CSV table of C-alpha atoms and ligand atoms in Angstrom, one decimal:
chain,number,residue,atom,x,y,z
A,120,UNK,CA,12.6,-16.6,27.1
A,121,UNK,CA,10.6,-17.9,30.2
A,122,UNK,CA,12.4,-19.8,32.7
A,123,UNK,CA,9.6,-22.9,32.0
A,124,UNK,CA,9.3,-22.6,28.7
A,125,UNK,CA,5.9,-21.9,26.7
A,126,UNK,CA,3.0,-20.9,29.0
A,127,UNK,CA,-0.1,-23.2,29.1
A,128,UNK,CA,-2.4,-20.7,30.6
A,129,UNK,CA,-5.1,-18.7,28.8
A,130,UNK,CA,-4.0,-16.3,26.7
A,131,UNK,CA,-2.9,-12.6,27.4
A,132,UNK,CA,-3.1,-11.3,24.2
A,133,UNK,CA,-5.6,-13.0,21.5
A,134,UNK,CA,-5.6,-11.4,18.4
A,135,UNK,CA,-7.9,-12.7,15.0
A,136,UNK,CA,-8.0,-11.8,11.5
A,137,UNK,CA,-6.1,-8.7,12.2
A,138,UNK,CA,-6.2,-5.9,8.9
A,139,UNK,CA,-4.6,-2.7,8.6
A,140,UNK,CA,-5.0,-1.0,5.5
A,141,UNK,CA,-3.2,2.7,4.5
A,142,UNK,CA,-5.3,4.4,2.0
A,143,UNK,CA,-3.1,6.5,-0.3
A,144,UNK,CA,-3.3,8.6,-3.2
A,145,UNK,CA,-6.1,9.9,-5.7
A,146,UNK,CA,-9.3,7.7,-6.0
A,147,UNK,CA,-9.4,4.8,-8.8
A,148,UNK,CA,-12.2,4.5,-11.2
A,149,UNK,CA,-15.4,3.6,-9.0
A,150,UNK,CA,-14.6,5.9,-6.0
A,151,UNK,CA,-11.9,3.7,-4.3
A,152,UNK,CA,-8.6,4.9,-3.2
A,153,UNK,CA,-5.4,2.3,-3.4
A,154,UNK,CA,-4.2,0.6,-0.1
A,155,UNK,CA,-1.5,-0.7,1.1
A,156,UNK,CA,-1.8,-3.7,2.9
A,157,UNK,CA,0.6,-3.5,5.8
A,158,UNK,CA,-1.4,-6.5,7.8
A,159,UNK,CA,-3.4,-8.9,6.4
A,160,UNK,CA,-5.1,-11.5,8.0
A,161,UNK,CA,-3.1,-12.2,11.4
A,162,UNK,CA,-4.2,-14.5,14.2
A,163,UNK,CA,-1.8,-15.9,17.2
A,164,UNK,CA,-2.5,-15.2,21.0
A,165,UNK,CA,0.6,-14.4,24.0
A,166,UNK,CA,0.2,-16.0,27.0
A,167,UNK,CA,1.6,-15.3,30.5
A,168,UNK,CA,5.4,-15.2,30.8
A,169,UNK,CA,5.6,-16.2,27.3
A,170,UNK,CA,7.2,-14.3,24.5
A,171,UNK,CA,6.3,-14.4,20.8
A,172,UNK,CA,8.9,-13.4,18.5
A,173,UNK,CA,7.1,-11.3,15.4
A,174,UNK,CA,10.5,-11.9,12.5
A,175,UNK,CA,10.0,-10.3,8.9
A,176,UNK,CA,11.9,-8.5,6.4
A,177,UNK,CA,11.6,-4.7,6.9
A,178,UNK,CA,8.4,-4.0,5.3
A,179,UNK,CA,6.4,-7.1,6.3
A,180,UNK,CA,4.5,-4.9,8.3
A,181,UNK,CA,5.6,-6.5,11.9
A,182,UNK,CA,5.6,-3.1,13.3
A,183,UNK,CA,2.2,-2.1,12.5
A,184,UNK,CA,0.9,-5.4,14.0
A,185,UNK,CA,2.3,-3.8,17.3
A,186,UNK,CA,1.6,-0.5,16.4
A,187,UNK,CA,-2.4,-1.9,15.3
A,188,UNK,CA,-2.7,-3.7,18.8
A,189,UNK,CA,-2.2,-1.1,20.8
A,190,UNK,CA,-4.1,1.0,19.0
A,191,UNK,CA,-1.5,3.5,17.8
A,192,UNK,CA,-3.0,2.9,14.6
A,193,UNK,CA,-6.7,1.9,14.2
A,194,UNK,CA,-7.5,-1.5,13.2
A,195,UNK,CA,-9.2,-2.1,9.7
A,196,UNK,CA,-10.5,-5.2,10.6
A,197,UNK,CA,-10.2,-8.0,13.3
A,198,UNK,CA,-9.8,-8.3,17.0
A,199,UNK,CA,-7.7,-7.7,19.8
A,200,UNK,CA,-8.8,-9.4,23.2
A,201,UNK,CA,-6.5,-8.5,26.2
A,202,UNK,CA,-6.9,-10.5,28.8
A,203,UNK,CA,-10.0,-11.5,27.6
A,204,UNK,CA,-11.6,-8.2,26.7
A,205,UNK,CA,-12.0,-7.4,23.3
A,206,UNK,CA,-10.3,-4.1,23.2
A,207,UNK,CA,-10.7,-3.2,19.6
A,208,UNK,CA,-13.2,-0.8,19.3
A,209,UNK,CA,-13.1,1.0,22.5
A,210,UNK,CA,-13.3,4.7,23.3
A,211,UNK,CA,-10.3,6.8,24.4
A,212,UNK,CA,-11.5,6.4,28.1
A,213,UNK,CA,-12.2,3.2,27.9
A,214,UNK,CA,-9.0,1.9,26.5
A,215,UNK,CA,-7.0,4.4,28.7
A,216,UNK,CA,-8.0,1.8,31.6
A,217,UNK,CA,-6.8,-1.3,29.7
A,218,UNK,CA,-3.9,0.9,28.3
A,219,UNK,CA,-2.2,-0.1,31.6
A,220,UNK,CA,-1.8,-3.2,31.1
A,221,UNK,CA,-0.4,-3.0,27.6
A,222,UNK,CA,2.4,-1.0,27.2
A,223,UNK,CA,5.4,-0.8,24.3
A,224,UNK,CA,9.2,0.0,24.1
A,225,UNK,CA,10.3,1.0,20.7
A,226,UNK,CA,13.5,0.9,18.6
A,227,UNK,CA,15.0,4.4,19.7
A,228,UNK,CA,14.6,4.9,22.8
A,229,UNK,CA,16.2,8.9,22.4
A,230,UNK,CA,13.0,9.7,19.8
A,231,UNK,CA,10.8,7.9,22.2
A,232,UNK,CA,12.0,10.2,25.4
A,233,UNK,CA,10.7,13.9,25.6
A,234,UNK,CA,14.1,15.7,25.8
A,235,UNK,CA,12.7,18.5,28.1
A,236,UNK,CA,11.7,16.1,30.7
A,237,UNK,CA,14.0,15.0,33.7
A,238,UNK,CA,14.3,10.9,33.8
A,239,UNK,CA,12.2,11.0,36.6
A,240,UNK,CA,9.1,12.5,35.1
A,241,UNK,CA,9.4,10.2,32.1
A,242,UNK,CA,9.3,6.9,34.4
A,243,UNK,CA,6.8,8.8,36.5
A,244,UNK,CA,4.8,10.1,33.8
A,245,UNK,CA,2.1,6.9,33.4
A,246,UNK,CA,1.9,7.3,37.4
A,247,UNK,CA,1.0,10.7,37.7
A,248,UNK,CA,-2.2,9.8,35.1
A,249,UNK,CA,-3.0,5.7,36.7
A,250,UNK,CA,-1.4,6.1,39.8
A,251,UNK,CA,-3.1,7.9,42.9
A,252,UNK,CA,-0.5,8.7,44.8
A,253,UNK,CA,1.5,11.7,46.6
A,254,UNK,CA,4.8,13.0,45.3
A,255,UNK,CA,6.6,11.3,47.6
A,256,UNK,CA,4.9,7.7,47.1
A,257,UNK,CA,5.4,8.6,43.1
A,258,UNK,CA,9.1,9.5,43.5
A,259,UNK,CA,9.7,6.4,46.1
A,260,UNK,CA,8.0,4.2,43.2
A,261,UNK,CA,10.1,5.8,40.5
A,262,UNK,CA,13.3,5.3,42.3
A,263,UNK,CA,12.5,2.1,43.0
A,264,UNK,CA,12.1,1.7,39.1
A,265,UNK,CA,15.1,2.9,38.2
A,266,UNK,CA,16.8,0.6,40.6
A,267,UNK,CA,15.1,-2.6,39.2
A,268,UNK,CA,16.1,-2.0,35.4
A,269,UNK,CA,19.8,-1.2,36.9
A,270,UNK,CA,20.2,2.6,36.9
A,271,UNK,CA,21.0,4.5,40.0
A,272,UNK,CA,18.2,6.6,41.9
A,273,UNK,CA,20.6,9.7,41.3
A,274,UNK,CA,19.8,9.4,37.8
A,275,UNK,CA,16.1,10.4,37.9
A,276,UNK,CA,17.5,14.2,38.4
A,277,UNK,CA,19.0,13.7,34.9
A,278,UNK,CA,18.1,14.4,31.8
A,279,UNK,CA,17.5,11.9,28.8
A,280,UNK,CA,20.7,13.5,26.4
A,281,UNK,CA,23.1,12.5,29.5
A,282,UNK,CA,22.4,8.7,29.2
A,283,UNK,CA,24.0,6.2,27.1
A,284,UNK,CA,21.6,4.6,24.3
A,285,UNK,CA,21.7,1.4,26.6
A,286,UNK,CA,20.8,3.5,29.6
A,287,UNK,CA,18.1,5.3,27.8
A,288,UNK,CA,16.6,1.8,26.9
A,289,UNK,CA,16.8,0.8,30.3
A,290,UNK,CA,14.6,3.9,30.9
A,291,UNK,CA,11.7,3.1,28.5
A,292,UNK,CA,11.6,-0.2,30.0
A,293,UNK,CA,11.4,1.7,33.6
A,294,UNK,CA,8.4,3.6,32.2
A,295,UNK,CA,6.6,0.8,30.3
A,296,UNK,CA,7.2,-1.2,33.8
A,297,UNK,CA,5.5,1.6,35.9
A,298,UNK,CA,1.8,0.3,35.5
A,299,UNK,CA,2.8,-3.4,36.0
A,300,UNK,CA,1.9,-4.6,32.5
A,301,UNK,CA,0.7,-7.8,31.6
A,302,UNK,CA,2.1,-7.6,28.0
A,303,UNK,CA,5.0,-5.5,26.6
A,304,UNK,CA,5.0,-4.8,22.8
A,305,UNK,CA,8.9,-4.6,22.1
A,306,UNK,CA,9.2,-3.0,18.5
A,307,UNK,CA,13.2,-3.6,17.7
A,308,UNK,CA,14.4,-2.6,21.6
A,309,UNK,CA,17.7,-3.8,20.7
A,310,UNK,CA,18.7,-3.2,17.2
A,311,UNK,CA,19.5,0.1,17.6
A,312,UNK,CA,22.0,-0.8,20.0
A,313,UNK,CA,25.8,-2.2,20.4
A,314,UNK,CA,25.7,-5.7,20.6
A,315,UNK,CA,27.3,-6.2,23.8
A,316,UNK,CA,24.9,-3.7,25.3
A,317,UNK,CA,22.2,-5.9,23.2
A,318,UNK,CA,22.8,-8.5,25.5
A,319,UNK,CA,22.4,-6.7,28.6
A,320,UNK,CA,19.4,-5.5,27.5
A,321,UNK,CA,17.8,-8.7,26.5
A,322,UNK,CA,19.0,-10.4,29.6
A,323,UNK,CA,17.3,-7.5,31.8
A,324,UNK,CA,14.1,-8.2,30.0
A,325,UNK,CA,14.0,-11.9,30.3
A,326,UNK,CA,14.5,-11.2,34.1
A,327,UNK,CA,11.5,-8.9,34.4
A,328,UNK,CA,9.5,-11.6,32.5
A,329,UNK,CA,10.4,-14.5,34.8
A,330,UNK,CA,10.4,-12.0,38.0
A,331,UNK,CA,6.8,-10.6,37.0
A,332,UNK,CA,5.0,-13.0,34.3
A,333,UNK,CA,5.1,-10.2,31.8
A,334,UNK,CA,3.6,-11.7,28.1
A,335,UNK,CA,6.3,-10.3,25.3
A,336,UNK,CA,5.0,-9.3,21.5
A,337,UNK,CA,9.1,-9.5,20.6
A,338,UNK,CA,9.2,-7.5,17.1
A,339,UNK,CA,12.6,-8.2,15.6
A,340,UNK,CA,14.3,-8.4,12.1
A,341,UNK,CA,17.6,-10.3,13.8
A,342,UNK,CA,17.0,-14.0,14.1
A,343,UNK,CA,20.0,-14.4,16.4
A,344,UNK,CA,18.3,-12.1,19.2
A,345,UNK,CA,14.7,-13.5,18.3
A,346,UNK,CA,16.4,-17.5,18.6
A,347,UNK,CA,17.8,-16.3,22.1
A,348,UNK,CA,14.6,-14.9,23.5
A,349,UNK,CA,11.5,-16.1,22.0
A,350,UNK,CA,9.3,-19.0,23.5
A,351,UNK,CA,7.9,-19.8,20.0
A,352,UNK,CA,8.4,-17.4,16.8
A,353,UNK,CA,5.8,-16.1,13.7
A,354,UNK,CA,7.1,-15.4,10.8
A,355,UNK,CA,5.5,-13.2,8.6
A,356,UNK,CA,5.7,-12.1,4.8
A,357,UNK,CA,3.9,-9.1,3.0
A,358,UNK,CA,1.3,-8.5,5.9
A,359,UNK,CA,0.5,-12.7,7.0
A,360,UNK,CA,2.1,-15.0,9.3
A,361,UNK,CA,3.5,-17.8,6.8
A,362,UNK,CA,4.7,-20.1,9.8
A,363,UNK,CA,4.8,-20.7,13.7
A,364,UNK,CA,6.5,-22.8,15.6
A,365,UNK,CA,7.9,-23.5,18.9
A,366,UNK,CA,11.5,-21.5,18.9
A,367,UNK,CA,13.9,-25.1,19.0
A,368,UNK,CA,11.1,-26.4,16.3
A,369,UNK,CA,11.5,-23.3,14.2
A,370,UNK,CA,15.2,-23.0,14.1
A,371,UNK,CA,15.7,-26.6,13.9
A,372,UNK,CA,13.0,-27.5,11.4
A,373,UNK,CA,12.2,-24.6,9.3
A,374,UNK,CA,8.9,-25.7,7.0
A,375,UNK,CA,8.2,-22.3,4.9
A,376,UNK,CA,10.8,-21.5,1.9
A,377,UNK,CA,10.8,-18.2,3.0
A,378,UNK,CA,11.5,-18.8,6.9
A,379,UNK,CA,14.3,-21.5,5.2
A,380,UNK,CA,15.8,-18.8,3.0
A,381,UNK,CA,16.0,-16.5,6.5
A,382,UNK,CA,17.9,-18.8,8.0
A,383,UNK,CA,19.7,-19.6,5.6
A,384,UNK,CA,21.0,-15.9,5.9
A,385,UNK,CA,22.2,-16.0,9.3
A,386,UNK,CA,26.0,-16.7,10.5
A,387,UNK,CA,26.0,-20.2,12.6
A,388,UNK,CA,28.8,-19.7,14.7
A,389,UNK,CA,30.0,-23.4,14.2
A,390,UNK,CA,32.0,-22.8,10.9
A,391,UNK,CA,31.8,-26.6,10.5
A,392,UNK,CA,28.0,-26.3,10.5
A,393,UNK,CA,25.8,-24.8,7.5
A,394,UNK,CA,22.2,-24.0,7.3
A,395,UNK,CA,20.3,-25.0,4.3
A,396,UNK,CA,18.1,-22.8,2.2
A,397,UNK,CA,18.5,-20.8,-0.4
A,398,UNK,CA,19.9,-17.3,0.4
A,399,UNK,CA,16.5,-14.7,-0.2
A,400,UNK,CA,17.7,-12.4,-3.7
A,401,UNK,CA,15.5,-9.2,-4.4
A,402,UNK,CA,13.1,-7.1,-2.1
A,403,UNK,CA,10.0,-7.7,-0.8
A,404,UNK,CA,7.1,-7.0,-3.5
A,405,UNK,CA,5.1,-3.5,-2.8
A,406,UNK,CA,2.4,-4.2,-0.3
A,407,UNK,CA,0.0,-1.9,-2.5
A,408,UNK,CA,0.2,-4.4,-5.7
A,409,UNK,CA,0.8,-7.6,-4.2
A,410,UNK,CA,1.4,-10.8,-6.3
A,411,UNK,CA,-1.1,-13.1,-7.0
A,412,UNK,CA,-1.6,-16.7,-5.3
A,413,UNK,CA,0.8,-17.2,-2.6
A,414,UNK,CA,2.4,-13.3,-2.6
A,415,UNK,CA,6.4,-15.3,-1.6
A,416,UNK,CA,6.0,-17.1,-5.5
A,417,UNK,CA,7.6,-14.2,-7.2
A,418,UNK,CA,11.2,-15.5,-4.8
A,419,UNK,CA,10.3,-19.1,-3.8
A,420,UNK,CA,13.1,-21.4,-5.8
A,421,UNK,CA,9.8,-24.2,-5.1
A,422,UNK,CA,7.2,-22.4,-6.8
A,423,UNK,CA,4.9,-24.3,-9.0
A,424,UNK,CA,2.2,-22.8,-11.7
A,425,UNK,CA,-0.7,-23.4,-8.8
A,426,UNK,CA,1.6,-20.9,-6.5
A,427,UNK,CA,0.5,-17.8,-8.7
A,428,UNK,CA,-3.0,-18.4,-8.7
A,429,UNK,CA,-4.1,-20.5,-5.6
A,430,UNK,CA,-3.4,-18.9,-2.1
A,431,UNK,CA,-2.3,-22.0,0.5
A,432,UNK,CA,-4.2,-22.3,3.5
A,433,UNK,CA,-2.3,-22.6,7.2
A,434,UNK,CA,-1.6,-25.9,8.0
A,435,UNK,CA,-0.2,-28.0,10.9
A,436,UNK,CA,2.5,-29.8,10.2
A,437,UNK,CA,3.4,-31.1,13.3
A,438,UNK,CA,1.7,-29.7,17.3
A,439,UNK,CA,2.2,-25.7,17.4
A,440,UNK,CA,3.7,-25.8,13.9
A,441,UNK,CA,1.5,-24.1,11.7
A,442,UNK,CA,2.7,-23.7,7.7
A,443,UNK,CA,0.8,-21.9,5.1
A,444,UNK,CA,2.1,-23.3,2.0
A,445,UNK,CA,1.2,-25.8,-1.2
A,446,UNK,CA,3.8,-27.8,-0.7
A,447,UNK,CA,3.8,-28.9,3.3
B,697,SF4,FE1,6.7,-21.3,-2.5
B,697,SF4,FE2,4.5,-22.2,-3.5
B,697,SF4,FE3,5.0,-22.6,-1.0
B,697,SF4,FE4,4.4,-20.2,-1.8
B,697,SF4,S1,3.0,-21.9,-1.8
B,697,SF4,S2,6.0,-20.7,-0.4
B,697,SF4,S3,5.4,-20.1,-3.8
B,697,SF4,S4,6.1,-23.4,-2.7
């Protein structure tokens, strides 16, 4: 979380009416193949030293948002502007310019590393491509790298098996750092870690965000890391956003059954202190044959008979809080 709080400046990251669709299996009757709908209809925008926490059961399709905006996957429909530019339908050459500027750290960062390269090439690696500089400038830049996310310059000679998993996070973030992003897309950096490592983690990325304005896209399924780190938070359900809010707004004031029943589900470390909500019971409905109306009826303990049939609409309940549901 930025030192300041939520940015006021224009927006890093602007994305609207974002769709990803996965075709699958044999055509239907009429030609058409089924799809699942992994994200459906997903506005919000990043700005400058601001972070966004993305929250969701697995399956919500938080990770292909991330995934869709930086054009790991292509998008089905929608648009990403960064920094202005809209960036969705541009060429490999094109995009490798604005690539820079956008980079991601992912849940495992040993899967992430290639295991035949030294440390040193992998922070180096975006250099050698952007970067016009001589070995020595590269390897002065590198070390400097692996200094700033808190491993030793000695380390670049190593390779990524001989680091801890906190050290090998520490690395991605050296290598998404390289270019001097303006946004990072952080797909689960921590949950794939110890939690005391979690913290050291988190902490080193709040400190790059206040040293270097860096915009965060923070894609998490623990609400305890997303409550420490996020400026404001989305919360999404079956491929939408069902509520945002400022993080203290959020936490304090849940609006959306389903956000309530989230929180709800967390431990609050005052044992005299309980959080309402009902506690979430089954799994999340399949993305391919999505219920009706509002798709959360099928566990909202509020549903009415207009929730099967009538989808709400987004609504502000209060500034920044944005609810889409009948009943607020
Ligand atoms: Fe529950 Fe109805 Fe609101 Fe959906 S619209 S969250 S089913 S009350």
């Amino acid at each position: 979380m930025s030192d300041s709080g939520a940015a006021t400046t224009a927006p890093v990251l602007e994305v609207q009416g974002l769709r990803k669709y996965f075709p699958f299996g044999r055509k239907l009757f009429g030609g058409h193949r089924q799809r699942v709908h992994a994200v459906d209809g997903v506005d919000f925008s990043i700005a400058a030293n601001e972070t966004l926490g993305l929250v969701g059961e697995s399956g919500c399709g938080k990770s292909t948002v991330g995934r869709t905006i930086s054009r790991l996957h292509e998008p089905t429909e929608g648009r990403i502007f960064l920094e202005g530019t809209d960036i969705t339908e541009l060429k490999a050459g094109d995009l490798r310019e604005h690539r820079r500027r956008m980079q991601m750290i992912f849940q495992d960062p040993f899967s992430s590393l290639d295991p035949r390269m030294t440390a040193g090439e992998i922070v180096g690696e975006l250099l050698i491509v952007h970067e016009p500089l001589t070995r020595a400038e590269r390897g002065d830049r590198v070390a400097a790298l692996f200094e700033r996310v808190g491993l030793r310059a000695a380390q670049m000679r190593n390779y990524p098996h001989e680091f801890s998993g906190g050290q090998r996070q520490r690395l991605g973030i050296a290598r998404a750092l390289s270019l001097n992003p303006r946004l990072i897309i952080c797909d689960e950096p921590v949950s794939a870690l110890d939690v005391s490592i979690q913290a050291q983690v988190i902490n080193l990325l709040e400190d790059l965000q206040n040293e270097y304005g860096i915009a965060y896209l923070f894609i998490a399924h623990d609400l305890a890391v997303v409550e420490h780190i996020s400026d404001r938070v989305a919360v999404m359900y079956l491929g939408r956003i069902v509520e945002t809010a400022e993080r203290a707004e959020l936490f304090a004031n849940p609006q959306h059954p389903y956000t309530e029943s989230l929180l709800a589900a967390v431990p609050v470390p005052d044992p005299t202190r309980k959080r309402s909500g009902h506690v979430l019971e089954g799994d999340v409905p399949s993305p391919v044959d999505r219920p009706t109306g509002c798709h959360f009826h099928t566990r909202c303990p509020y549903a009415e008979a207009r929730c099967s049939s009538e989808e709400p609409t987004p609504r502000e309940v209060a500034p920044g809080h944005i609810v889409t549901c009948h009943l607020r």
